[in-house]
Amino acid sequence: MTDGHDQNAAATSGGLTRRDGSAAGARLRVAIVGGGFMAEVHSRAARAARAELVGIASSSPERSAAAAERLGIERAYGSLDELLADDSIDVVHVTTPNAVHAEQASAVLAAGKDVVCEKPLATTVSDAEALVAAAEGRTATVPFVYRFHPLVREARSRFASGQAGRVLTINASYLQDWLLAAGDDNWRVDAQQGGRSRAFADIGSHLVDLVEFVSGDRVSRVSATKRTVFAERASHAGITTEDAVAVVMETRSGALGTLMVSQVAPGRKNRLFLEIAGSEESVAFDQEQPETLWVGRRKGSQVIPRDADQLSEDAARLCVVPSGHPQGYQDAFNAFIADSYAAVAGENPDGLPRFSDGLRAVRITDAVIDSAESGTWIEMGTNE
């Protein structure tokens, strides 16, 4: 630390015992499936949580070996089956393309291991429902990591406590530009690998999860329209997955909202923005500027810094460095993994996104795409 200030203890899982209770204080033994960018993010978070990274499996033995070398992981498994046969592994992180999440997460659970599975949890509602059922009695989490920004927790606490009043309106967007040009390409544009939805399943799922998490309210129905800007890209033709989606929504409490999701917005790298107006105050959070939360009032609006001394208890818990030392995406991811491992050890961290939350996101994604394709409002079930 550069200034010697005290700070609240962050969420960590150092010294967690393994599920079988052996070797009190032993480090969790963790393996990763997949070798791309998200595997790197997960590996950094696992190390920050003091887990022992024992192995990785990618799409082939050669790719596994390359990923193990690149990420500094002890062992390269030749296949997922080989990895799952290792009884010493406690937790498996699934970081592969969307279309195989359900099959692989199901196999992890069947092998008696806890699981962290990238979103979307599955590409169909039925597969996501089956995973929720299979995860009964185990720790199974989905990285909706924007929940772990301290100022997101502060915004949530203002609605949960009643300080912000009842929810009136919601204005939210998630904008990127990494698929702006026809020459930009990725496996996600292929419905066979990514599922029927791309932009909404990929980043819109984060957005709607945050809307419901912060507001404490549930989306009740949606009306959407979508656009595929490029039907052909560098390596794909006949593309049907969407580049952008616009959604009008209503919540169970009667609030109105709009969501804009785009991967073709010039200059926007990863701009998740959320503003929720309550009857007493509004809160606004910008993921690209995560060190402040705007709180709007008819009189006396203010900008709240990420300062543990000024925040709710749950928000302060996630402040891992003193105010003025910026925290970001990897810090949020680290906190999510730390809380996931705490759950493996038998704790019940508040706000931890589990497979039921992943199922909720898949259901909303389906409703959004169904609405865009039918041109009608789609109702969400009252029991969802």
XYZ file of C-alpha atoms in Angstrom, residues 94 96-106 109 115-135 140-144 194 201-202 205 353-363 365:
55
model
C -15.835 -24.033 -17.444
C -15.398 -22.875 -23.224
C -17.731 -21.740 -26.078
C -21.393 -21.336 -25.139
C -22.752 -24.381 -26.943
C -20.812 -26.836 -24.760
C -21.389 -25.183 -21.370
C -24.379 -27.344 -20.479
C -22.767 -30.648 -21.431
C -19.499 -29.874 -19.683
C -20.992 -28.365 -16.516
C -23.303 -31.377 -16.262
C -21.458 -32.101 -11.451
C -18.358 -25.823 -10.738
C -17.970 -22.254 -11.930
C -19.513 -22.017 -15.417
C -19.216 -19.062 -17.762
C -22.376 -17.426 -19.022
C -24.620 -18.056 -20.741
C -25.158 -21.083 -18.525
C -26.746 -22.853 -21.506
C -28.132 -21.967 -24.919
C -31.610 -23.368 -24.169
C -33.933 -22.986 -21.205
C -34.391 -26.754 -20.879
C -30.637 -27.325 -20.605
C -30.324 -24.555 -18.015
C -33.188 -26.023 -15.997
C -31.505 -29.437 -16.055
C -28.283 -27.889 -14.757
C -30.073 -26.192 -11.858
C -31.566 -29.544 -10.897
C -28.212 -31.320 -11.232
C -26.517 -28.696 -9.050
C -22.452 -24.016 -8.825
C -21.938 -20.372 -9.775
C -22.073 -18.113 -12.856
C -19.757 -15.069 -13.196
C -22.142 -12.141 -13.226
C -22.776 -19.400 -29.453
C -26.763 -13.600 -24.408
C -23.177 -12.379 -24.220
C -27.382 -11.039 -19.774
C -24.770 -15.564 -8.545
C -25.637 -19.249 -8.716
C -26.990 -21.524 -11.441
C -30.540 -20.337 -10.690
C -29.413 -16.830 -11.681
C -27.875 -18.269 -14.849
C -31.219 -19.922 -15.643
C -32.998 -16.609 -15.084
C -30.697 -14.931 -17.630
C -31.317 -17.667 -20.202
C -35.090 -17.293 -19.763
C -32.652 -13.916 -23.287
